[in-house]
mmCIF file of C-alpha atoms and ligand atoms in Angstrom:
data_model
loop_
_atom_site.group_PDB
_atom_site.id
_atom_site.type_symbol
_atom_site.label_atom_id
_atom_site.label_comp_id
_atom_site.label_asym_id
_atom_site.label_seq_id
_atom_site.Cartn_x
_atom_site.Cartn_y
_atom_site.Cartn_z
ATOM 1 C CA MET A 348 3.829 21.981 -32.330
ATOM 2 C CA LYS A 349 6.110 19.904 -33.518
ATOM 3 C CA ILE A 350 7.373 16.179 -33.144
ATOM 4 C CA VAL A 351 10.728 15.251 -33.121
ATOM 5 C CA TYR A 352 11.286 11.500 -34.203
ATOM 6 C CA SER A 353 13.195 8.901 -36.288
ATOM 7 C CA GLU A 354 12.082 5.638 -37.400
ATOM 8 C CA GLU A 355 15.771 4.681 -36.638
ATOM 9 C CA TYR A 356 14.853 5.397 -32.925
ATOM 10 C CA LEU A 357 13.545 1.667 -33.044
ATOM 11 C CA LYS A 358 16.477 0.545 -34.272
ATOM 12 C CA HIS A 359 18.305 0.125 -30.942
ATOM 13 C CA ARG A 360 17.219 -2.656 -29.112
ATOM 14 C CA HIS A 361 18.401 -5.581 -26.930
ATOM 15 C CA ALA A 362 18.060 -9.321 -28.508
ATOM 16 C CA GLY A 363 16.287 -10.210 -25.216
ATOM 17 C CA TYR A 364 13.586 -8.614 -23.115
ATOM 18 C CA HIS A 365 14.755 -4.928 -21.807
ATOM 19 C CA PRO A 366 12.240 -2.596 -20.309
ATOM 20 C CA GLU A 367 13.852 0.305 -22.503
ATOM 21 C CA ARG A 368 12.390 -0.896 -25.710
ATOM 22 C CA PRO A 369 11.310 0.244 -28.996
ATOM 23 C CA GLU A 370 7.501 -0.743 -28.323
ATOM 24 C CA ARG A 371 7.873 2.436 -25.799
ATOM 25 C CA LEU A 372 8.179 4.720 -28.564
ATOM 26 C CA VAL A 373 5.500 2.197 -31.205
ATOM 27 C CA SER A 374 2.981 2.924 -28.465
ATOM 28 C CA ILE A 375 3.244 6.952 -28.060
ATOM 29 C CA ARG A 376 3.477 6.917 -32.126
ATOM 30 C CA GLU A 377 0.190 5.405 -32.532
ATOM 31 C CA ALA A 378 -1.498 6.875 -30.025
ATOM 32 C CA LEU A 379 -1.147 10.228 -31.723
ATOM 33 C CA LYS A 380 -1.541 8.920 -35.409
ATOM 34 C CA GLY A 381 -4.831 7.513 -33.633
ATOM 35 C CA VAL A 382 -6.005 11.514 -32.786
ATOM 36 C CA SER A 383 -4.339 12.481 -36.293
ATOM 37 C CA ILE A 384 -1.535 14.050 -34.735
ATOM 38 C CA TRP A 385 1.619 12.909 -37.068
ATOM 39 C CA GLU A 386 2.322 13.707 -40.448
ATOM 40 C CA GLU A 387 2.177 17.152 -40.226
ATOM 41 C CA HIS A 388 3.950 18.030 -36.855
ATOM 42 C CA LEU A 389 7.028 15.534 -37.702
ATOM 43 C CA LEU A 390 10.503 16.970 -37.780
ATOM 44 C CA THR A 391 12.998 14.203 -38.516
ATOM 45 C CA PRO A 392 16.355 14.962 -36.800
ATOM 46 C CA GLY A 393 19.594 13.904 -37.972
ATOM 47 C CA ALA A 394 23.160 13.080 -36.290
ATOM 48 C CA VAL A 395 24.227 15.640 -33.329
ATOM 49 C CA ASP A 396 26.845 17.736 -34.174
ATOM 50 C CA LEU A 397 30.164 16.775 -32.587
ATOM 51 C CA ARG A 398 30.961 20.188 -31.568
ATOM 52 C CA HIS A 399 27.765 20.271 -29.169
ATOM 53 C CA LEU A 400 28.816 16.461 -27.963
ATOM 54 C CA LYS A 401 31.866 17.676 -26.864
ATOM 55 C CA GLU A 402 30.880 20.491 -24.666
ATOM 56 C CA VAL A 403 29.015 17.831 -22.382
ATOM 57 C CA HIS A 404 31.198 14.379 -22.823
ATOM 58 C CA SER A 405 34.657 13.717 -23.135
ATOM 59 C CA GLU A 406 36.681 12.406 -26.159
ATOM 60 C CA GLY A 407 37.168 9.521 -24.234
ATOM 61 C CA HIS A 408 33.533 8.798 -23.485
ATOM 62 C CA ILE A 409 32.664 9.387 -27.157
ATOM 63 C CA ALA A 410 35.173 6.410 -28.273
ATOM 64 C CA ARG A 411 33.861 4.218 -25.541
ATOM 65 C CA ILE A 412 30.437 4.432 -26.709
ATOM 66 C CA ARG A 413 31.679 4.183 -30.416
ATOM 67 C CA GLU A 414 33.960 0.886 -29.900
ATOM 68 C CA PHE A 415 32.133 -1.053 -27.182
ATOM 69 C CA GLY A 416 30.842 -3.584 -29.269
ATOM 70 C CA VAL A 417 27.831 -5.902 -28.568
ATOM 71 C CA GLY A 418 27.295 -6.649 -24.878
ATOM 72 C CA TRP A 419 26.199 -5.352 -21.453
ATOM 73 C CA MET A 420 28.241 -1.563 -20.800
ATOM 74 C CA ASP A 421 27.034 -1.939 -16.879
ATOM 75 C CA PRO A 422 24.091 -4.370 -15.358
ATOM 76 C CA ASP A 423 21.187 -2.455 -16.842
ATOM 77 C CA THR A 424 22.548 -0.441 -19.948
ATOM 78 C CA TYR A 425 23.317 -2.843 -23.124
ATOM 79 C CA HIS A 426 25.151 -1.967 -26.220
ATOM 80 C CA ASP A 427 24.247 -3.629 -29.719
ATOM 81 C CA GLU A 428 25.596 -2.925 -33.395
ATOM 82 C CA ARG A 429 23.655 0.377 -33.949
ATOM 83 C CA THR A 430 23.632 2.045 -30.639
ATOM 84 C CA TYR A 431 26.351 4.335 -31.211
ATOM 85 C CA GLU A 432 24.847 5.420 -34.457
ATOM 86 C CA ILE A 433 21.470 5.621 -32.840
ATOM 87 C CA ALA A 434 22.444 7.749 -29.869
ATOM 88 C CA LEU A 435 23.742 10.091 -31.894
ATOM 89 C CA LEU A 436 20.411 10.635 -33.684
ATOM 90 C CA ALA A 437 18.657 10.951 -30.203
ATOM 91 C CA SER A 438 21.133 13.604 -29.045
ATOM 92 C CA GLY A 439 20.645 15.151 -32.655
ATOM 93 C CA GLY A 440 16.586 15.308 -31.750
ATOM 94 C CA ALA A 441 17.201 16.892 -28.718
ATOM 95 C CA VAL A 442 19.053 19.759 -30.337
ATOM 96 C CA ALA A 443 16.952 19.679 -33.188
ATOM 97 C CA ALA A 444 13.853 20.616 -31.201
ATOM 98 C CA ALA A 445 15.586 22.790 -28.469
ATOM 99 C CA LEU A 446 16.660 24.617 -31.499
ATOM 100 C CA HIS A 447 13.424 24.647 -33.282
ATOM 101 C CA THR A 448 11.687 25.684 -30.421
ATOM 102 C CA TYR A 449 14.149 28.836 -29.727
ATOM 103 C CA ASP A 450 13.533 29.867 -33.368
ATOM 104 C CA LYS A 451 10.058 29.348 -33.530
ATOM 105 C CA LYS A 452 8.663 29.933 -30.176
ATOM 106 C CA GLU A 453 6.420 26.689 -30.558
ATOM 107 C CA PRO A 454 6.585 23.537 -28.190
ATOM 108 C CA THR A 455 8.357 20.331 -29.325
ATOM 109 C CA LEU A 456 7.919 16.730 -28.398
ATOM 110 C CA ALA A 457 11.233 14.966 -28.593
ATOM 111 C CA LEU A 458 10.496 11.033 -28.743
ATOM 112 C CA LEU A 459 13.748 10.526 -28.156
ATOM 113 C CA ARG A 460 15.312 6.654 -28.113
ATOM 114 C CA PRO A 461 17.810 5.583 -26.396
ATOM 115 C CA PRO A 462 17.238 8.349 -23.105
ATOM 116 C CA GLY A 463 19.795 10.501 -21.720
ATOM 117 C CA HIS A 464 19.740 11.632 -18.099
ATOM 118 C CA HIS A 465 21.624 9.200 -16.443
ATOM 119 C CA ALA A 466 25.007 9.674 -18.682
ATOM 120 C CA GLY A 467 27.368 11.946 -17.761
ATOM 121 C CA ARG A 468 30.518 13.519 -18.835
ATOM 122 C CA ASP A 469 32.428 10.327 -18.998
ATOM 123 C CA TYR A 470 29.984 7.456 -17.611
ATOM 124 C CA ASN A 471 26.872 5.765 -19.178
ATOM 125 C CA GLY A 472 24.446 4.065 -17.139
ATOM 126 C CA GLY A 473 20.476 3.198 -16.435
ATOM 127 C CA PHE A 474 19.758 3.003 -20.074
ATOM 128 C CA CYS A 475 21.764 6.068 -21.012
ATOM 129 C CA TYR A 476 24.608 6.686 -23.803
ATOM 130 C CA PHE A 477 24.554 10.357 -24.335
ATOM 131 C CA ASN A 478 22.980 13.102 -22.518
ATOM 132 C CA ASN A 479 20.701 14.252 -24.826
ATOM 133 C CA ILE A 480 19.169 17.194 -22.949
ATOM 134 C CA ALA A 481 22.302 18.570 -21.550
ATOM 135 C CA VAL A 482 23.599 18.244 -25.212
ATOM 136 C CA ALA A 483 20.467 20.465 -26.397
ATOM 137 C CA ALA A 484 21.124 23.164 -23.455
ATOM 138 C CA ARG A 485 24.569 23.316 -24.694
ATOM 139 C CA ALA A 486 23.959 23.682 -28.184
ATOM 140 C CA LEU A 487 21.067 26.413 -27.179
ATOM 141 C CA GLN A 488 23.799 28.213 -25.519
ATOM 142 C CA MET A 489 26.326 28.089 -28.399
ATOM 143 C CA GLU A 490 24.381 28.594 -31.315
ATOM 144 C CA ARG A 491 21.373 31.143 -30.073
ATOM 145 C CA GLY A 492 23.739 32.659 -26.902
ATOM 146 C CA VAL A 493 20.681 31.838 -24.548
ATOM 147 C CA LYS A 494 22.249 33.021 -21.102
ATOM 148 C CA ARG A 495 20.038 30.949 -18.750
ATOM 149 C CA VAL A 496 18.446 27.197 -19.588
ATOM 150 C CA ALA A 497 16.313 25.506 -17.220
ATOM 151 C CA ILE A 498 15.645 21.751 -17.152
ATOM 152 C CA VAL A 499 13.175 20.479 -15.284
ATOM 153 C CA ASP A 500 13.137 16.855 -14.486
ATOM 154 C CA VAL A 501 10.211 14.637 -13.766
ATOM 155 C CA ASP A 502 11.361 11.551 -14.435
ATOM 156 C CA VAL A 503 10.974 9.347 -11.171
ATOM 157 C CA HIS A 504 14.810 8.420 -11.368
ATOM 158 C CA HIS A 505 17.026 11.284 -10.548
ATOM 159 C CA GLY A 506 18.775 12.529 -13.461
ATOM 160 C CA ASN A 507 22.467 11.546 -12.236
ATOM 161 C CA GLY A 508 23.845 12.920 -15.266
ATOM 162 C CA THR A 509 22.194 15.764 -15.995
ATOM 163 C CA HIS A 510 23.026 17.006 -12.258
ATOM 164 C CA ASP A 511 26.466 16.378 -12.285
ATOM 165 C CA ILE A 512 27.266 17.928 -15.592
ATOM 166 C CA PHE A 513 25.678 21.463 -14.481
ATOM 167 C CA LEU A 514 26.297 21.353 -10.829
ATOM 168 C CA SER A 515 29.091 24.113 -10.861
ATOM 169 C CA ASP A 516 27.286 26.095 -13.535
ATOM 170 C CA PRO A 517 24.955 28.852 -12.600
ATOM 171 C CA THR A 518 23.608 29.055 -16.340
ATOM 172 C CA VAL A 519 21.768 25.913 -16.364
ATOM 173 C CA LEU A 520 19.406 25.246 -13.489
ATOM 174 C CA TYR A 521 18.615 21.429 -12.936
ATOM 175 C CA ILE A 522 15.101 20.824 -10.902
ATOM 176 C CA SER A 523 14.610 17.232 -10.658
ATOM 177 C CA THR A 524 11.701 15.222 -8.706
ATOM 178 C CA HIS A 525 12.580 11.663 -7.980
ATOM 179 C CA GLN A 526 11.800 8.851 -6.067
ATOM 180 C CA TRP A 527 14.685 8.687 -2.923
ATOM 181 C CA GLY A 528 16.012 5.248 -2.425
ATOM 182 C CA ILE A 529 15.759 3.889 -5.900
ATOM 183 C CA TYR A 530 18.415 4.029 -8.514
ATOM 184 C CA PRO A 531 20.561 5.935 -9.175
ATOM 185 C CA GLY A 532 20.993 6.282 -5.528
ATOM 186 C CA THR A 533 21.875 10.291 -6.063
ATOM 187 C CA GLY A 534 19.800 13.669 -5.514
ATOM 188 C CA PRO A 535 19.834 14.246 -1.628
ATOM 189 C CA LEU A 536 17.774 17.228 -0.985
ATOM 190 C CA GLU A 537 20.979 18.836 0.415
ATOM 191 C CA GLU A 538 22.895 18.645 -2.729
ATOM 192 C CA VAL A 539 22.400 22.199 -4.207
ATOM 193 C CA GLY A 540 25.319 22.769 -6.490
ATOM 194 C CA ARG A 541 28.828 23.593 -5.657
ATOM 195 C CA GLY A 542 30.738 26.735 -6.130
ATOM 196 C CA ASP A 543 29.055 29.089 -8.452
ATOM 197 C CA GLY A 544 26.545 26.599 -9.481
ATOM 198 C CA GLU A 545 25.482 26.578 -5.501
ATOM 199 C CA GLY A 546 21.679 26.928 -5.489
ATOM 200 C CA TYR A 547 21.099 26.351 -9.213
ATOM 201 C CA THR A 548 20.671 22.297 -8.486
ATOM 202 C CA VAL A 549 17.092 21.628 -7.310
ATOM 203 C CA ASN A 550 16.844 18.335 -5.482
ATOM 204 C CA LEU A 551 13.484 17.423 -4.809
ATOM 205 C CA PRO A 552 13.243 14.070 -3.658
ATOM 206 C CA LEU A 553 10.031 12.102 -2.727
ATOM 207 C CA TYR A 554 8.845 8.839 -1.279
ATOM 208 C CA SER A 555 7.025 5.831 -2.467
ATOM 209 C CA GLY A 556 3.189 6.885 -2.327
ATOM 210 C CA HIS A 557 3.546 10.561 -3.563
ATOM 211 C CA GLY A 558 1.349 11.366 -6.487
ATOM 212 C CA ASP A 559 -0.952 13.899 -7.993
ATOM 213 C CA GLY A 560 -1.332 16.085 -4.726
ATOM 214 C CA THR A 561 2.444 16.574 -3.690
ATOM 215 C CA PHE A 562 3.185 17.058 -7.008
ATOM 216 C CA ARG A 563 0.981 19.998 -7.358
ATOM 217 C CA MET A 564 2.141 21.493 -4.140
ATOM 218 C CA LEU A 565 5.553 21.046 -5.497
ATOM 219 C CA MET A 566 4.664 22.556 -8.872
ATOM 220 C CA ASP A 567 2.916 25.959 -7.504
ATOM 221 C CA GLU A 568 5.062 26.480 -4.087
ATOM 222 C CA ILE A 569 8.510 25.550 -5.336
ATOM 223 C CA ILE A 570 9.164 24.818 -9.155
ATOM 224 C CA LEU A 571 7.173 27.665 -10.634
ATOM 225 C CA PRO A 572 8.263 30.498 -8.273
ATOM 226 C CA ILE A 573 11.925 29.231 -8.608
ATOM 227 C CA LEU A 574 11.345 29.286 -12.462
ATOM 228 C CA ARG A 575 9.927 32.609 -12.508
ATOM 229 C CA GLU A 576 12.800 33.753 -10.510
ATOM 230 C CA PHE A 577 15.332 32.266 -12.423
ATOM 231 C CA SER A 578 13.847 33.786 -15.603
ATOM 232 C CA PRO A 579 15.223 31.168 -18.046
ATOM 233 C CA GLY A 580 15.597 31.941 -22.039
ATOM 234 C CA ALA A 581 14.300 28.283 -22.653
ATOM 235 C CA LEU A 582 12.554 25.728 -20.459
ATOM 236 C CA LEU A 583 13.657 22.027 -21.053
ATOM 237 C CA VAL A 584 11.825 19.149 -19.558
ATOM 238 C CA SER A 585 13.081 15.784 -19.196
ATOM 239 C CA LEU A 586 9.964 13.975 -19.350
ATOM 240 C CA GLY A 587 10.035 10.593 -17.787
ATOM 241 C CA LEU A 588 6.791 8.837 -17.433
ATOM 242 C CA ASP A 589 7.721 6.350 -14.902
ATOM 243 C CA ALA A 590 6.883 8.319 -12.101
ATOM 244 C CA HIS A 591 3.386 7.175 -13.036
ATOM 245 C CA TYR A 592 1.452 4.801 -10.884
ATOM 246 C CA MET A 593 0.845 2.293 -13.626
ATOM 247 C CA ASP A 594 4.875 1.980 -14.051
ATOM 248 C CA PRO A 595 6.593 -1.508 -12.834
ATOM 249 C CA LEU A 596 10.026 0.359 -11.997
ATOM 250 C CA ALA A 597 8.878 2.571 -9.386
ATOM 251 C CA SER A 598 6.168 3.565 -6.569
ATOM 252 C CA LEU A 599 5.569 7.014 -7.356
ATOM 253 C CA THR A 600 1.758 7.674 -7.931
ATOM 254 C CA LEU A 601 1.111 10.505 -10.724
ATOM 255 C CA SER A 602 -1.930 9.649 -12.655
ATOM 256 C CA SER A 603 -2.286 10.668 -16.292
ATOM 257 C CA PRO A 604 -4.816 13.613 -16.372
ATOM 258 C CA ALA A 605 -2.152 15.167 -13.671
ATOM 259 C CA TYR A 606 0.805 14.336 -15.679
ATOM 260 C CA VAL A 607 -0.509 16.190 -18.645
ATOM 261 C CA GLU A 608 -1.601 19.134 -15.694
ATOM 262 C CA LEU A 609 1.655 19.474 -14.598
ATOM 263 C CA LEU A 610 3.207 19.511 -17.941
ATOM 264 C CA LEU A 611 1.020 22.182 -19.313
ATOM 265 C CA LYS A 612 1.855 24.352 -16.230
ATOM 266 C CA LEU A 613 5.505 24.294 -17.135
ATOM 267 C CA LYS A 614 3.828 25.288 -20.546
ATOM 268 C CA GLU A 615 2.318 28.526 -19.014
ATOM 269 C CA ALA A 616 5.729 29.082 -17.255
ATOM 270 C CA ALA A 617 7.569 29.257 -20.411
ATOM 271 C CA ASP A 618 4.831 31.052 -22.391
ATOM 272 C CA ASP A 619 5.220 33.872 -19.541
ATOM 273 C CA LEU A 620 8.822 33.587 -19.303
ATOM 274 C CA SER A 621 10.545 32.408 -22.291
ATOM 275 C CA GLU A 622 8.182 33.712 -25.508
ATOM 276 C CA GLY A 623 6.714 30.032 -25.098
ATOM 277 C CA ARG A 624 9.859 28.020 -25.754
ATOM 278 C CA ILE A 625 9.253 24.691 -24.107
ATOM 279 C CA SER A 626 11.047 21.479 -25.207
ATOM 280 C CA TYR A 627 9.676 18.020 -23.784
ATOM 281 C CA MET A 628 11.913 15.416 -24.143
ATOM 282 C CA LEU A 629 11.238 11.704 -23.370
ATOM 283 C CA GLU A 630 13.365 10.105 -20.787
ATOM 284 C CA GLY A 631 11.867 6.903 -19.138
ATOM 285 C CA GLY A 632 8.818 5.680 -18.650
ATOM 286 C CA TYR A 633 8.039 1.694 -19.387
ATOM 287 C CA ASN A 634 4.165 0.953 -19.363
ATOM 288 C CA LEU A 635 3.097 1.258 -22.756
ATOM 289 C CA ASP A 636 -0.330 2.621 -21.862
ATOM 290 C CA ALA A 637 0.772 5.256 -19.741
ATOM 291 C CA LEU A 638 3.142 6.532 -22.357
ATOM 292 C CA ALA A 639 0.445 6.431 -25.024
ATOM 293 C CA GLU A 640 -2.061 8.213 -22.676
ATOM 294 C CA VAL A 641 -0.056 11.085 -21.530
ATOM 295 C CA PHE A 642 1.717 11.623 -24.517
ATOM 296 C CA ARG A 643 -1.762 11.837 -26.362
ATOM 297 C CA GLY A 644 -3.531 13.961 -23.961
ATOM 298 C CA LEU A 645 -0.224 16.171 -23.873
ATOM 299 C CA ALA A 646 -0.387 16.651 -27.702
ATOM 300 C CA LEU A 647 -4.175 17.387 -27.738
ATOM 301 C CA HIS A 648 -3.722 20.263 -25.213
ATOM 302 C CA LEU A 649 -0.559 21.467 -27.261
ATOM 303 C CA THR A 650 -2.881 21.567 -30.486
ATOM 304 C CA GLY A 651 -5.838 22.979 -29.129
ATOM 305 C CA ARG A 652 -7.816 20.103 -29.211
ATOM 306 C CA GLY A 653 -7.867 19.563 -24.755
ATOM 307 C CA GLU A 654 -11.552 18.790 -24.568
ATOM 308 C CA GLU A 655 -10.805 15.668 -26.704
ATOM 309 C CA ALA A 656 -8.303 14.329 -23.958
ATOM 310 C CA GLU A 657 -9.527 10.937 -22.050
ATOM 311 C CA TYR A 658 -7.896 9.114 -19.599
ATOM 312 C CA ARG A 659 -8.356 5.649 -18.055
ATOM 313 C CA TYR A 660 -5.462 6.032 -15.574
ATOM 314 C CA SER A 661 -6.894 8.699 -13.287
ATOM 315 C CA ASP A 662 -6.661 7.410 -9.758
ATOM 316 C CA VAL A 663 -5.603 9.918 -7.034
ATOM 317 C CA SER A 664 -4.247 8.264 -3.907
ATOM 318 C CA ASP A 665 -2.475 11.021 -2.728
ATOM 319 C CA PRO A 666 -3.732 14.000 -1.465
ATOM 320 C CA GLY A 667 -0.713 15.702 -0.955
ATOM 321 C CA ASP A 668 1.644 15.409 1.637
ATOM 322 C CA GLY A 669 2.270 18.960 3.163
ATOM 323 C CA GLY A 670 4.852 18.137 5.724
ATOM 324 C CA ARG A 671 7.531 16.989 2.769
ATOM 325 C CA VAL A 672 6.992 20.045 0.665
ATOM 326 C CA LYS A 673 7.651 22.149 3.719
ATOM 327 C CA ARG A 674 10.697 20.348 4.339
ATOM 328 C CA LEU A 675 12.034 20.636 0.795
ATOM 329 C CA LYS A 676 10.617 24.435 0.662
ATOM 330 C CA GLU A 677 13.268 25.161 3.578
ATOM 331 C CA GLU A 678 16.132 23.727 2.018
ATOM 332 C CA HIS A 679 15.490 25.492 -1.192
ATOM 333 C CA GLY A 680 14.329 28.788 0.401
ATOM 334 C CA LYS A 681 17.819 29.337 1.333
ATOM 335 C CA TYR A 682 18.472 29.979 -2.234
ATOM 336 C CA TRP A 683 15.243 31.088 -3.736
ATOM 337 C CA LYS A 684 12.247 33.398 -2.612
ATOM 338 C CA ILE A 685 9.835 30.362 -2.063
HETATM 339 ZN ZN1 ZN B 1163 13.885 7.143 -15.123
#
């Protein structure tokens, strides 16, 4: 297991309070150091190759992020002196993680800031500037000739940027679990991709209160079967921790142990389908304790020390909403054997 991280990621910051803040990464870093999982696992990235970035974003968008200056790009997304430079480094981290995992067949945890999944070809939004995971998917295709890449997005928000970038593309499967009715308002169940990409967008909108039980059902009955049928050469995970019940920005109710369990099921799928090629890339997640606990649990498991994982945030309030899962299966069952 490798950890992709740069101290530079801490230098993108808003002068006032903003939930997408450097302390998020500090909390994860200290939690991992606390269980002696740090130095020997570190892989320090460089800035993204602009050839990779331009496969995802227009020249106009890249220029706008480069030249914006200090201020608000939209009501959620600030820009400071170093944002452009550090956003390039975040996308570079995503690419470094994906290529390392591809070549070495070992998992990577990419502790990236700023996040990326709300950035589309021509737009920023939701604390995101460049779509790190989309750039990584394109780099795998360009540099390693990977035919099929799967992205599973467990952030509580719909990854509208990733969704839009691959909407017509059957070579990149996009599966997203997200809370319906919150930012950015996209990702309805019925949006399944367009043209050649029809069926390769799998939106799984959920409701306030859905958590451990419903996610387990989704994983076993929808996500894993679709991944097996798609048979990706690499699996990338948009790992947002904001579906955690402690998160202040949303109201899904995943617990820490359930998060880790779900992420390890994706690892097992990658072991079966793509020789263990899985990269987890940080997106959102704003409760510092939840971030620490889930990443520590995941890292312990990925380094063979799973029995040491301990969780404070393990309440389980959702036994599983079979009716909702049935409805989601009906829609995506038009395209997949689920
Ligand atoms: Zn989010």
